[in-house]
């Protein structure tokens, strides 16, 4: 609206140049009145009264053009300003009010028709119109009216272009939201099934072992049943832990803070070594500084992959090893985790990052670990690749970008920049 008022004021001023040169008092007073009303409308628009300002502008132009044309005659070609007014009305007036738009369009057409066909005899009107295209004032008014038509045409094209861009952006957002909803619905279906199966199964097993233990007197068997109950509870605990990690990764925003990748790796090794104390771990860290990333998600990623390397070590060999190497590929860090464990069958490689995927029912874990890992890496704009061969081992390679200068994610409150 501001552009329209400013543009119209400029055109009115240019059209008044001949009157200023020859100091035509009546016309200058009329123009001054128009500019004062335009300024008032500009003020109303700034205060949020856009509809009042729009209606006032249209009515002002309609009647003052009519009055000016009565005073100066058709030879001034002032009535030509009805052309840009008619073009602009649908964009100036609230387009939800069709009746008001039609009224404002009908009014200038009626006034212009009166000026051309009723106000004076046809011969006199024809003579004045012909004179208008030869005198300076008429030419300037006509060119200014055409310029204003061009201004509204540009405004229409710009408005259409912006509308198209907004439509495309909205469409893209809707499609992304729909894709997210479909993914969430699918995940929820899997989650409900898994909770009903994987959450109840260890509980049912533990309850069954408790009932058997009540009838057993052999101490060796009772100790064996205790080990089995502990395994059931650990399985249940791991499943709940994975569900919590899934919810955290899915719901919480990314928060960037500085951390030592070396310290995080050693912490993860210490936390997971309980699964297999006979595994030798070698760490080669080429980068000993800090990296800015999401601390919680990085811990999820390292913990899931390193814990798998411990859990799926070959049971029948003595030389169980995990080799972790950190390379500095600024502005990112590459972490490769190599093990000589049981490996993964080739037919499962494309599915290992699927939600709740297990190679078989005897597989340890919930089937959520690698899915959460892939999702968490995606959240921090990283990547993960896998090489594995059954009976040989696996190599997981993670690329973690340094997000210190990222404008997309906020720094954690307790993480000041150096």
Short mmCIF file of N, CA, C and O in Angstrom, two decimals, residues 252-258 291-297 379-381 402-417:
data_model
loop_
_atom_site.label_atom_id
_atom_site.label_comp_id
_atom_site.label_asym_id
_atom_site.label_seq_id
_atom_site.Cartn_x
_atom_site.Cartn_y
_atom_site.Cartn_z
N UNK A 252 13.91 -33.67 20.26
CA UNK A 252 14.74 -32.56 20.73
C UNK A 252 15.44 -31.88 19.56
O UNK A 252 15.86 -32.52 18.60
N UNK A 253 15.57 -30.55 19.66
CA UNK A 253 16.30 -29.79 18.66
C UNK A 253 17.80 -30.00 18.79
O UNK A 253 18.30 -30.48 19.81
N UNK A 254 18.52 -29.62 17.75
CA UNK A 254 19.98 -29.75 17.76
C UNK A 254 20.57 -28.57 18.54
O UNK A 254 20.27 -27.42 18.27
N UNK A 255 21.43 -28.88 19.50
CA UNK A 255 22.13 -27.85 20.27
C UNK A 255 23.63 -28.06 20.13
O UNK A 255 24.15 -29.14 20.43
N UNK A 256 24.33 -27.03 19.69
CA UNK A 256 25.75 -27.14 19.41
C UNK A 256 26.57 -26.74 20.63
O UNK A 256 26.30 -25.73 21.27
N UNK A 257 27.58 -27.55 20.93
CA UNK A 257 28.51 -27.22 22.01
C UNK A 257 29.87 -27.84 21.68
O UNK A 257 29.96 -28.81 20.92
N UNK A 258 30.95 -27.27 22.23
CA UNK A 258 32.28 -27.83 21.96
C UNK A 258 32.51 -29.10 22.76
O UNK A 258 32.07 -29.22 23.92
N UNK A 291 35.54 -30.10 18.70
CA UNK A 291 34.65 -29.98 17.55
C UNK A 291 33.30 -29.52 18.07
O UNK A 291 32.87 -29.91 19.16
N UNK A 292 32.64 -28.67 17.30
CA UNK A 292 31.32 -28.16 17.68
C UNK A 292 30.25 -29.00 17.02
O UNK A 292 30.14 -29.03 15.79
N UNK A 293 29.49 -29.70 17.84
CA UNK A 293 28.38 -30.52 17.32
C UNK A 293 27.40 -30.76 18.47
O UNK A 293 27.57 -30.23 19.56
N UNK A 294 26.37 -31.57 18.21
CA UNK A 294 25.40 -31.90 19.25
C UNK A 294 25.97 -33.04 20.11
O UNK A 294 26.13 -34.17 19.64
N UNK A 295 26.26 -32.72 21.36
CA UNK A 295 26.94 -33.67 22.25
C UNK A 295 26.10 -34.93 22.47
O UNK A 295 26.62 -36.06 22.39
N UNK A 296 24.81 -34.77 22.74
CA UNK A 296 23.96 -35.93 23.03
C UNK A 296 23.84 -36.86 21.84
O UNK A 296 23.89 -38.09 21.99
N UNK A 297 23.69 -36.28 20.66
CA UNK A 297 23.55 -37.14 19.47
C UNK A 297 24.86 -37.82 19.11
O UNK A 297 24.86 -38.98 18.68
N UNK A 379 20.66 -35.59 11.53
CA UNK A 379 20.29 -34.36 12.25
C UNK A 379 21.47 -33.40 12.35
O UNK A 379 21.29 -32.18 12.32
N UNK A 380 22.69 -33.92 12.50
CA UNK A 380 23.86 -33.05 12.64
C UNK A 380 24.61 -32.89 11.31
O UNK A 380 25.77 -32.50 11.29
N UNK A 381 23.90 -33.21 10.20
CA UNK A 381 24.42 -32.97 8.84
C UNK A 381 25.66 -33.81 8.52
O UNK A 381 26.51 -33.39 7.73
N UNK A 402 32.02 -29.95 11.56
CA UNK A 402 32.13 -28.96 12.64
C UNK A 402 31.09 -27.88 12.39
O UNK A 402 31.12 -27.18 11.39
N UNK A 403 30.14 -27.73 13.32
CA UNK A 403 29.02 -26.81 13.15
C UNK A 403 29.21 -25.50 13.90
O UNK A 403 28.24 -24.79 14.18
N UNK A 404 30.46 -25.16 14.19
CA UNK A 404 30.74 -23.94 14.95
C UNK A 404 30.18 -22.70 14.27
O UNK A 404 29.63 -21.81 14.92
N UNK A 405 30.34 -22.62 12.95
CA UNK A 405 29.90 -21.43 12.20
C UNK A 405 28.54 -21.61 11.55
O UNK A 405 28.14 -20.82 10.70
N UNK A 406 27.83 -22.68 11.92
CA UNK A 406 26.52 -22.93 11.31
C UNK A 406 25.49 -21.94 11.83
O UNK A 406 25.38 -21.70 13.03
N UNK A 407 24.72 -21.36 10.91
CA UNK A 407 23.64 -20.44 11.28
C UNK A 407 22.32 -21.17 11.50
O UNK A 407 21.35 -20.59 11.98
N UNK A 408 22.29 -22.45 11.13
CA UNK A 408 21.05 -23.22 11.21
C UNK A 408 20.75 -23.68 12.63
O UNK A 408 19.60 -23.79 13.03
N UNK A 409 21.82 -23.94 13.41
CA UNK A 409 21.62 -24.51 14.75
C UNK A 409 22.13 -23.54 15.81
O UNK A 409 23.15 -22.88 15.63
N UNK A 410 21.43 -23.46 16.97
CA UNK A 410 21.87 -22.57 18.05
C UNK A 410 22.97 -23.21 18.88
O UNK A 410 23.06 -24.42 19.00
N UNK A 411 23.82 -22.36 19.44
CA UNK A 411 24.79 -22.85 20.41
C UNK A 411 24.09 -23.11 21.74
O UNK A 411 23.16 -22.39 22.11
N UNK A 412 24.52 -24.13 22.44
CA UNK A 412 23.98 -24.39 23.77
C UNK A 412 24.29 -23.21 24.68
O UNK A 412 25.30 -22.52 24.50
N UNK A 413 23.43 -22.98 25.67
CA UNK A 413 23.56 -21.80 26.54
C UNK A 413 24.89 -21.76 27.27
O UNK A 413 25.44 -20.70 27.55
N UNK A 414 25.46 -22.93 27.57
CA UNK A 414 26.71 -22.97 28.32
C UNK A 414 27.91 -23.18 27.41
O UNK A 414 28.93 -23.69 27.83
N UNK A 415 27.79 -22.79 26.13
CA UNK A 415 28.85 -23.05 25.17
C UNK A 415 29.31 -21.77 24.48
O UNK A 415 28.98 -21.54 23.32
N UNK A 416 30.05 -20.89 25.17
CA UNK A 416 30.51 -19.66 24.52
C UNK A 416 31.56 -19.95 23.48
O UNK A 416 32.36 -20.89 23.61
N UNK A 417 31.59 -19.15 22.44
CA UNK A 417 32.61 -19.28 21.41
C UNK A 417 33.93 -18.74 21.93
O UNK A 417 33.96 -17.85 22.79
#
